[in-house]
Each structure stands twice: as structure tokens, then as C-alpha cells.
Amino acid sequence: MSNDVIPNNLPEHVGVLGGGRMGAGIAHAFLISGAKVTVVERDQPSAQAAYERVAQSVDKSLARGGVSETREVLLARFATSTDYADFAAAGLVVEAVPEIWDLKISSLQAVEAVLSPQAILASNTSSLSVSGLAEKLQRPANFIGLHFFNPVPASTLIEVVIGKQTVAALETAARGWVQSLGKTAVVVNDAPGFASSRLGVAIALEAMRMVEEGVASAEDIDNAMVLGYKHPTGPLKTTDIVGLDVRLGIAEYLHETLGDRFAPPQILRDLVAEGKLGRKSGQGFYDWSQQ
């Protein structure tokens, strides 16, 4: 790929692989910013659920007055599918499947196989090596990390992760895309956990150890960070929102790559084993059953 063929304006057609909470949020961001968006899911019920998530996000944006187009115009540019071939015309596809290495590889390879040689492929991974993923692709220069934050509509940050093989022009283009989405880019070179996950998980794991040791309650630890350091929700409530199983997976990866300072506390392992995964299960460090 030459350095002069990647436009900084949003691609006309953007694909998103995976329509869960993150994928739907990513799709919504591109949709309300003017792109045609296609979400591909593993089966029809999942595709329908993804459509409903995005439509609900569109309705919320309209209620807030954040978009000028009508609901009909926006949703006319949006589609869901179960066929990778529907990505063929996309200029950019963002992969948003779970943080499982083999799943990431197989998913990215399947998407790349249907894309044009000029199309860009991105991963929303929050911790896995962008360079390592790129090594499994046919066109690693066209690959980049675009790490969105949950919830995507409310977040103003996107972490742009540059792999060893990423062509220089793609960093410039990605900055432009992020700006077009009304968000701010933080650019980091590929490293375990990048910047955000590495720092966020480090704080969260220490907060968990403090609960484990009886230093203070989860609420008081979070309030210390919210009121003292302007953290938006506190590290433990954030963990509940992200998912304890997701945080455990990232911590295990960082433990393996960066050493014992990222060893998951036993309280985290126990809660995950008990199925207490945070907001999505109704119980984590907090009780979400009534929310």
C-alpha cells in the first residue's frame, strides 16, 4: 500500500464484525457520522438483536438532539447480515468479536478474504497484540487497532494502536476518522495492554486487592477515585460495566506478558467462577439486579 491512497475522511461504507454492546456502539458512531454501515453477526437472531441495539442508540441520539438526519434516513444506511461477503464494498471493517486469540485470527482472516486490496481492516481489541494479529494476515500494512471505549456513544476517546507493519499513512487517516466521529485519538505503539487497558487494569487490580484485604468497601474505594482523582465511576464499578470476565482475561494476558504485577487477585477469579460478571449478570462488586 502506498502512502497516498488512504483518505482521512470517513470511508463511505464501514463494516463492523460483531454486533454486541461494543460492536453496536461502533456501528452507531459511524452511522450518525454519515457512513453507510453493515454489521455481520454469526446467525440471524444475533443479527436482529444487533439491529435493535443500533436502532435504540439512534433513537437516543435523536432524543438528545445530537443528529440532524431523520431516523428513516439513518436506518436506511444501516443493515445487518450473516454473510461476510456483504463487507466486499467496505472501505473499512472494524472487528469487534470477543477477546479470544484464535477467534480474532479466524474472524480477521475471513473478513480480509472478501475485502478489496485497498480496504482497511481494524481490530477493537483492548489488549491483544496488533502486530501479532497482523502477522496472520495477508495485508498487514492495511491493519490497525481502533480501540473504542464502552459505552461508545458517551465515550470521547479512541485508542489508535500502531502495529509494526502498519503503513505510516494509516495512522494519519485513522486520526482523521476519529476526528470525524467527534472523538479524540490517543495514538500508541503496539505493546501489551496498550496505554488505556494497561493503566486501567493496574488500578482496578489494586482496588480489588484492597477489597480482598478489607481496606475499604468497593463503594468507598470508588468514591476515593471519583472525588479525589476525577475518575468517572471508580475502578470497581468500571470493572462491573466492562465485565469481570473481560477484565480477568486482560489481566491474565498482561500477567503472562508483563509479569506478576498484573496477577489477577483471587477475589476476581472467585467472582468470575461464581458467574458474578458485573452489570451483565446482575452482580459483581455491585448489585445491578434492580437496574
Tab-separated table of C-alpha atoms in Angstrom:
chain	number	residue	atom	x	y	z
A	1	MET	CA	0.000	0.000	0.000
A	2	SER	CA	1.409	3.388	-0.954
A	3	ASN	CA	1.282	6.318	1.437
A	4	ASP	CA	-1.049	8.447	-0.675
A	5	VAL	CA	-4.143	6.294	-1.103
A	6	ILE	CA	-5.781	6.409	2.343
A	7	PRO	CA	-8.279	9.283	2.639
A	8	ASN	CA	-8.615	10.985	6.003
A	9	ASN	CA	-12.360	11.413	5.638
A	10	LEU	CA	-14.627	8.572	6.757
A	11	PRO	CA	-14.980	5.702	4.293
A	12	GLU	CA	-18.336	5.750	2.547
A	13	HIS	CA	-19.096	2.174	3.649
A	14	VAL	CA	-17.940	0.813	7.027
A	15	GLY	CA	-18.347	-2.749	8.238
A	16	VAL	CA	-18.438	-3.988	11.819
A	17	LEU	CA	-17.905	-7.653	12.658
A	18	GLY	CA	-19.890	-8.444	15.788
A	19	GLY	CA	-22.989	-6.610	16.933
A	20	GLY	CA	-22.822	-6.951	20.701
A	21	ARG	CA	-22.648	-3.948	23.025
A	22	MET	CA	-19.294	-2.761	21.644
A	23	GLY	CA	-19.955	-3.593	18.004
A	24	ALA	CA	-23.350	-1.908	18.072
A	25	GLY	CA	-21.793	1.168	19.650
A	26	ILE	CA	-19.107	1.309	16.975
A	27	ALA	CA	-21.718	0.896	14.242
A	28	HIS	CA	-23.794	3.711	15.765
A	29	ALA	CA	-20.779	6.044	15.868
A	30	PHE	CA	-20.017	5.618	12.177
A	31	LEU	CA	-23.691	5.695	11.186
A	32	ILE	CA	-24.539	9.037	12.795
A	33	SER	CA	-21.310	10.469	11.357
A	34	GLY	CA	-22.511	9.849	7.806
A	35	ALA	CA	-21.236	6.416	6.779
A	36	LYS	CA	-23.197	3.508	5.403
A	37	VAL	CA	-22.769	0.707	7.963
A	38	THR	CA	-23.100	-3.067	7.748
A	39	VAL	CA	-22.869	-5.299	10.826
A	40	VAL	CA	-22.197	-9.000	10.283
A	41	GLU	CA	-23.163	-11.477	13.010
A	42	ARG	CA	-22.882	-15.260	13.392
A	43	ASP	CA	-26.596	-16.039	12.933
A	44	GLN	CA	-29.898	-14.351	12.164
A	45	PRO	CA	-31.136	-13.940	15.767
A	46	SER	CA	-27.828	-12.252	16.674
A	47	ALA	CA	-28.065	-10.051	13.583
A	48	GLN	CA	-31.608	-9.000	14.538
A	49	ALA	CA	-30.502	-8.237	18.092
A	50	ALA	CA	-27.651	-6.116	16.705
A	51	TYR	CA	-30.084	-4.189	14.508
A	52	GLU	CA	-32.279	-3.448	17.509
A	53	ARG	CA	-29.298	-2.281	19.593
A	54	VAL	CA	-28.179	0.160	16.921
A	55	ALA	CA	-31.732	1.386	16.296
A	56	GLN	CA	-32.157	2.044	20.025
A	57	SER	CA	-28.895	4.008	20.088
A	58	VAL	CA	-30.075	6.038	17.103
A	59	ASP	CA	-33.328	6.805	18.921
A	60	LYS	CA	-31.402	8.006	21.981
A	61	SER	CA	-29.224	10.260	19.823
A	62	LEU	CA	-32.299	11.709	18.174
A	63	ALA	CA	-33.921	12.310	21.573
A	64	ARG	CA	-30.810	14.184	22.726
A	65	GLY	CA	-30.820	16.270	19.571
A	66	GLY	CA	-27.342	15.106	18.651
A	67	VAL	CA	-28.021	14.365	14.979
A	68	SER	CA	-29.637	16.346	12.176
A	69	GLU	CA	-30.820	13.459	9.988
A	70	THR	CA	-34.119	11.665	10.492
A	71	ARG	CA	-34.464	8.151	11.856
A	72	GLU	CA	-35.574	6.921	8.431
A	73	VAL	CA	-32.544	8.399	6.682
A	74	LEU	CA	-30.124	6.999	9.262
A	75	LEU	CA	-31.542	3.489	9.313
A	76	ALA	CA	-31.730	3.429	5.514
A	77	ARG	CA	-27.907	3.429	5.603
A	78	PHE	CA	-27.749	0.583	8.118
A	79	ALA	CA	-28.011	-3.165	7.594
A	80	THR	CA	-27.166	-6.377	9.402
A	81	SER	CA	-26.159	-9.658	7.811
A	82	THR	CA	-24.749	-13.112	8.455
A	83	ASP	CA	-22.638	-13.100	5.267
A	84	TYR	CA	-19.021	-11.875	5.230
A	85	ALA	CA	-19.446	-11.132	1.522
A	86	ASP	CA	-21.541	-8.102	2.484
A	87	PHE	CA	-18.270	-6.453	3.564
A	88	ALA	CA	-16.910	-6.618	-0.001
A	89	ALA	CA	-17.590	-2.957	-0.800
A	90	ALA	CA	-16.485	-1.600	2.597
A	91	GLY	CA	-13.510	0.725	2.799
A	92	LEU	CA	-13.036	-0.091	6.483
A	93	VAL	CA	-14.100	-3.047	8.608
A	94	VAL	CA	-13.759	-2.991	12.400
A	95	GLU	CA	-13.631	-6.390	14.107
A	96	ALA	CA	-15.418	-6.434	17.479
A	97	VAL	CA	-15.582	-10.099	18.497
A	98	PRO	CA	-14.656	-11.387	21.995
A	99	GLU	CA	-11.058	-11.175	23.229
A	100	ILE	CA	-10.106	-14.739	22.269
A	101	TRP	CA	-6.910	-15.013	20.217
A	102	ASP	CA	-7.951	-17.830	17.905
A	103	LEU	CA	-11.376	-16.282	17.338
A	104	LYS	CA	-9.785	-12.944	16.495
A	105	ILE	CA	-7.438	-14.591	13.971
A	106	SER	CA	-10.103	-16.667	12.225
A	107	SER	CA	-12.512	-13.723	12.124
A	108	LEU	CA	-9.955	-11.280	10.741
A	109	GLN	CA	-8.779	-13.742	8.110
A	110	ALA	CA	-12.356	-14.402	6.989
A	111	VAL	CA	-13.047	-10.677	6.640
A	112	GLU	CA	-9.774	-9.947	4.850
A	113	ALA	CA	-10.576	-12.627	2.273
A	114	VAL	CA	-13.584	-10.650	0.978
A	115	LEU	CA	-12.119	-7.129	1.136
A	116	SER	CA	-10.606	-5.172	-1.734
A	117	PRO	CA	-6.795	-4.797	-1.646
A	118	GLN	CA	-7.184	-1.126	-0.679
A	119	ALA	CA	-9.606	-1.683	2.196
A	120	ILE	CA	-8.528	-1.204	5.800
A	121	LEU	CA	-9.063	-3.829	8.480
A	122	ALA	CA	-9.080	-2.816	12.147
A	123	SER	CA	-9.464	-4.586	15.468
A	124	ASN	CA	-11.248	-3.234	18.519
A	125	THR	CA	-9.048	-5.405	20.748
A	126	SER	CA	-8.382	-3.855	24.148
A	127	SER	CA	-5.166	-5.731	24.861
A	128	LEU	CA	-4.096	-8.323	22.268
A	129	SER	CA	-1.036	-7.612	20.145
A	130	VAL	CA	-1.920	-5.735	16.967
A	131	SER	CA	1.429	-6.732	15.468
A	132	GLY	CA	0.798	-10.363	16.359
A	133	LEU	CA	-2.641	-10.297	14.761
A	134	ALA	CA	-1.210	-8.596	11.668
A	135	GLU	CA	1.311	-11.405	11.216
A	136	LYS	CA	-1.598	-13.756	10.500
A	137	LEU	CA	-2.968	-11.565	7.701
A	138	GLN	CA	-2.148	-11.287	4.018
A	139	ARG	CA	-2.021	-7.490	4.074
A	140	PRO	CA	-0.565	-6.493	7.471
A	141	ALA	CA	0.195	-2.943	6.302
A	142	ASN	CA	-3.570	-2.372	5.983
A	143	PHE	CA	-4.225	-3.381	9.602
A	144	ILE	CA	-4.539	-1.152	12.678
A	145	GLY	CA	-6.007	-1.175	16.167
A	146	LEU	CA	-9.033	1.047	16.808
A	147	HIS	CA	-9.870	0.546	20.478
A	148	PHE	CA	-13.249	2.111	21.254
A	149	PHE	CA	-14.427	2.553	24.841
A	150	ASN	CA	-17.624	1.385	26.479
A	151	PRO	CA	-20.187	2.875	26.222
A	152	VAL	CA	-19.139	4.040	22.760
A	153	PRO	CA	-21.801	6.771	22.282
A	154	ALA	CA	-20.785	8.539	25.509
A	155	SER	CA	-17.030	7.999	25.257
A	156	THR	CA	-14.890	10.668	23.618
A	157	LEU	CA	-11.746	8.527	23.314
A	158	ILE	CA	-10.459	6.084	20.702
A	159	GLU	CA	-7.069	4.459	21.147
A	160	VAL	CA	-5.300	4.142	17.796
A	161	VAL	CA	-2.798	1.285	18.027
A	162	ILE	CA	0.046	1.186	15.526
A	163	GLY	CA	1.454	-2.243	14.742
A	164	LYS	CA	4.988	-2.856	13.500
A	165	GLN	CA	3.677	-3.444	9.967
A	166	THR	CA	1.093	-0.611	9.876
A	167	VAL	CA	1.793	1.761	6.991
A	168	ALA	CA	2.506	5.336	8.144
A	169	ALA	CA	-0.346	6.887	6.146
A	170	LEU	CA	-2.843	4.744	8.029
A	171	GLU	CA	-2.045	6.471	11.327
A	172	THR	CA	-2.814	9.850	9.737
A	173	ALA	CA	-6.016	8.523	8.196
A	174	ALA	CA	-7.145	6.982	11.478
A	175	ARG	CA	-6.665	10.296	13.270
A	176	GLY	CA	-8.932	11.864	10.659
A	177	TRP	CA	-11.577	9.181	11.080
A	178	VAL	CA	-11.591	9.619	14.849
A	179	GLN	CA	-11.989	13.376	14.455
A	180	SER	CA	-14.886	12.809	12.039
A	181	LEU	CA	-16.574	10.690	14.725
A	182	GLY	CA	-16.352	13.629	17.132
A	183	LYS	CA	-13.882	11.812	19.353
A	184	THR	CA	-10.228	12.247	20.370
A	185	ALA	CA	-7.446	9.916	19.256
A	186	VAL	CA	-4.696	8.686	21.554
A	187	VAL	CA	-2.004	7.075	19.414
A	188	VAL	CA	0.161	4.336	20.937
A	189	ASN	CA	2.647	1.860	19.573
A	190	ASP	CA	1.654	-1.768	19.972
A	191	ALA	CA	2.517	-3.098	23.443
A	192	PRO	CA	0.691	-5.404	25.884
A	193	GLY	CA	-2.426	-3.620	27.097
A	194	PHE	CA	-1.551	-0.535	25.039
A	195	ALA	CA	-1.913	2.545	27.281
A	196	SER	CA	-5.521	2.522	28.457
A	197	SER	CA	-6.011	-1.136	29.377
A	198	ARG	CA	-2.593	-1.365	30.993
A	199	LEU	CA	-3.203	1.619	33.256
A	200	GLY	CA	-6.881	0.915	33.833
A	201	VAL	CA	-6.344	-2.724	34.749
A	202	ALA	CA	-3.411	-1.881	37.047
A	203	ILE	CA	-5.610	0.478	39.071
A	204	ALA	CA	-8.558	-1.933	39.081
A	205	LEU	CA	-6.473	-4.895	40.256
A	206	GLU	CA	-5.075	-2.876	43.160
A	207	ALA	CA	-8.605	-1.779	44.084
A	208	MET	CA	-9.672	-5.439	44.107
A	209	ARG	CA	-6.776	-6.342	46.398
A	210	MET	CA	-7.868	-3.582	48.757
A	211	VAL	CA	-11.388	-5.057	48.925
A	212	GLU	CA	-9.883	-8.508	49.398
A	213	GLU	CA	-7.708	-7.259	52.278
A	214	GLY	CA	-10.602	-5.415	53.942
A	215	VAL	CA	-9.029	-1.981	53.495
A	216	ALA	CA	-12.341	-0.424	52.476
A	217	SER	CA	-15.610	-1.212	50.746
A	218	ALA	CA	-15.924	-1.186	46.970
A	219	GLU	CA	-18.089	1.944	47.225
A	220	ASP	CA	-15.560	3.844	49.346
A	221	ILE	CA	-12.635	2.850	47.146
A	222	ASP	CA	-14.518	4.020	44.077
A	223	ASN	CA	-15.562	7.262	45.777
A	224	ALA	CA	-11.930	7.941	46.649
A	225	MET	CA	-11.054	7.757	42.942
A	226	VAL	CA	-14.143	9.645	41.745
A	227	LEU	CA	-13.886	12.505	44.238
A	228	GLY	CA	-10.131	12.584	44.662
A	229	TYR	CA	-8.923	11.875	41.130
A	230	LYS	CA	-11.971	12.685	38.979
A	231	HIS	CA	-12.306	9.081	37.814
A	232	PRO	CA	-15.714	8.895	36.068
A	233	THR	CA	-17.110	5.915	38.008
A	234	GLY	CA	-14.316	4.347	40.026
A	235	PRO	CA	-12.215	1.307	39.060
A	236	LEU	CA	-14.527	-1.315	40.566
A	237	LYS	CA	-17.765	-0.012	39.114
A	238	THR	CA	-15.935	0.343	35.792
A	239	THR	CA	-14.918	-3.311	36.090
A	240	ASP	CA	-18.568	-4.244	36.615
A	241	ILE	CA	-19.534	-2.283	33.497
A	242	VAL	CA	-16.744	-3.779	31.377
A	243	GLY	CA	-17.368	-7.290	32.727
A	244	LEU	CA	-15.326	-9.150	35.303
A	245	ASP	CA	-14.664	-11.953	32.845
A	246	VAL	CA	-13.295	-9.459	30.328
A	247	ARG	CA	-11.081	-7.848	32.970
A	248	LEU	CA	-9.856	-11.272	34.083
A	249	GLY	CA	-8.924	-12.206	30.528
A	250	ILE	CA	-6.959	-8.987	30.071
A	251	ALA	CA	-5.260	-9.379	33.446
A	252	GLU	CA	-4.210	-12.940	32.621
A	253	TYR	CA	-2.736	-11.783	29.319
A	254	LEU	CA	-0.865	-8.907	30.984
A	255	HIS	CA	0.321	-11.243	33.741
A	256	GLU	CA	1.727	-13.554	31.091
A	257	THR	CA	3.397	-10.784	29.088
A	258	LEU	CA	4.370	-8.190	31.710
A	259	GLY	CA	4.843	-10.142	34.929
A	260	ASP	CA	3.461	-10.667	38.421
A	261	ARG	CA	2.299	-7.102	38.996
A	262	PHE	CA	-0.710	-7.996	36.819
A	263	ALA	CA	-1.504	-11.285	38.582
A	264	PRO	CA	-5.322	-11.443	38.964
A	265	PRO	CA	-6.435	-11.263	42.628
A	266	GLN	CA	-8.264	-14.303	43.953
A	267	ILE	CA	-11.417	-12.247	44.535
A	268	LEU	CA	-11.650	-11.614	40.801
A	269	ARG	CA	-11.176	-15.295	39.957
A	270	ASP	CA	-13.765	-16.300	42.550
A	271	LEU	CA	-16.410	-13.848	41.355
A	272	VAL	CA	-15.976	-14.950	37.743
A	273	ALA	CA	-16.173	-18.618	38.767
A	274	GLU	CA	-19.433	-17.845	40.588
A	275	GLY	CA	-20.864	-16.235	37.455
A	276	LYS	CA	-20.803	-12.757	39.005
A	277	LEU	CA	-19.630	-10.896	35.944
A	278	GLY	CA	-20.865	-7.403	36.739
A	279	ARG	CA	-23.712	-5.450	35.208
A	280	LYS	CA	-24.465	-8.021	32.504
A	281	SER	CA	-25.090	-10.772	35.071
A	282	GLY	CA	-26.733	-8.550	37.688
A	283	GLN	CA	-23.982	-8.950	40.286
A	284	GLY	CA	-20.280	-8.123	40.533
A	285	PHE	CA	-18.635	-5.805	43.007
A	286	TYR	CA	-22.045	-4.102	42.996
A	287	ASP	CA	-25.646	-5.327	42.868
A	288	TRP	CA	-27.102	-4.465	39.449
A	289	SER	CA	-30.200	-6.628	39.719
A	290	GLN	CA	-32.539	-3.670	40.210
A	291	GLN	CA	-31.037	-1.537	37.427
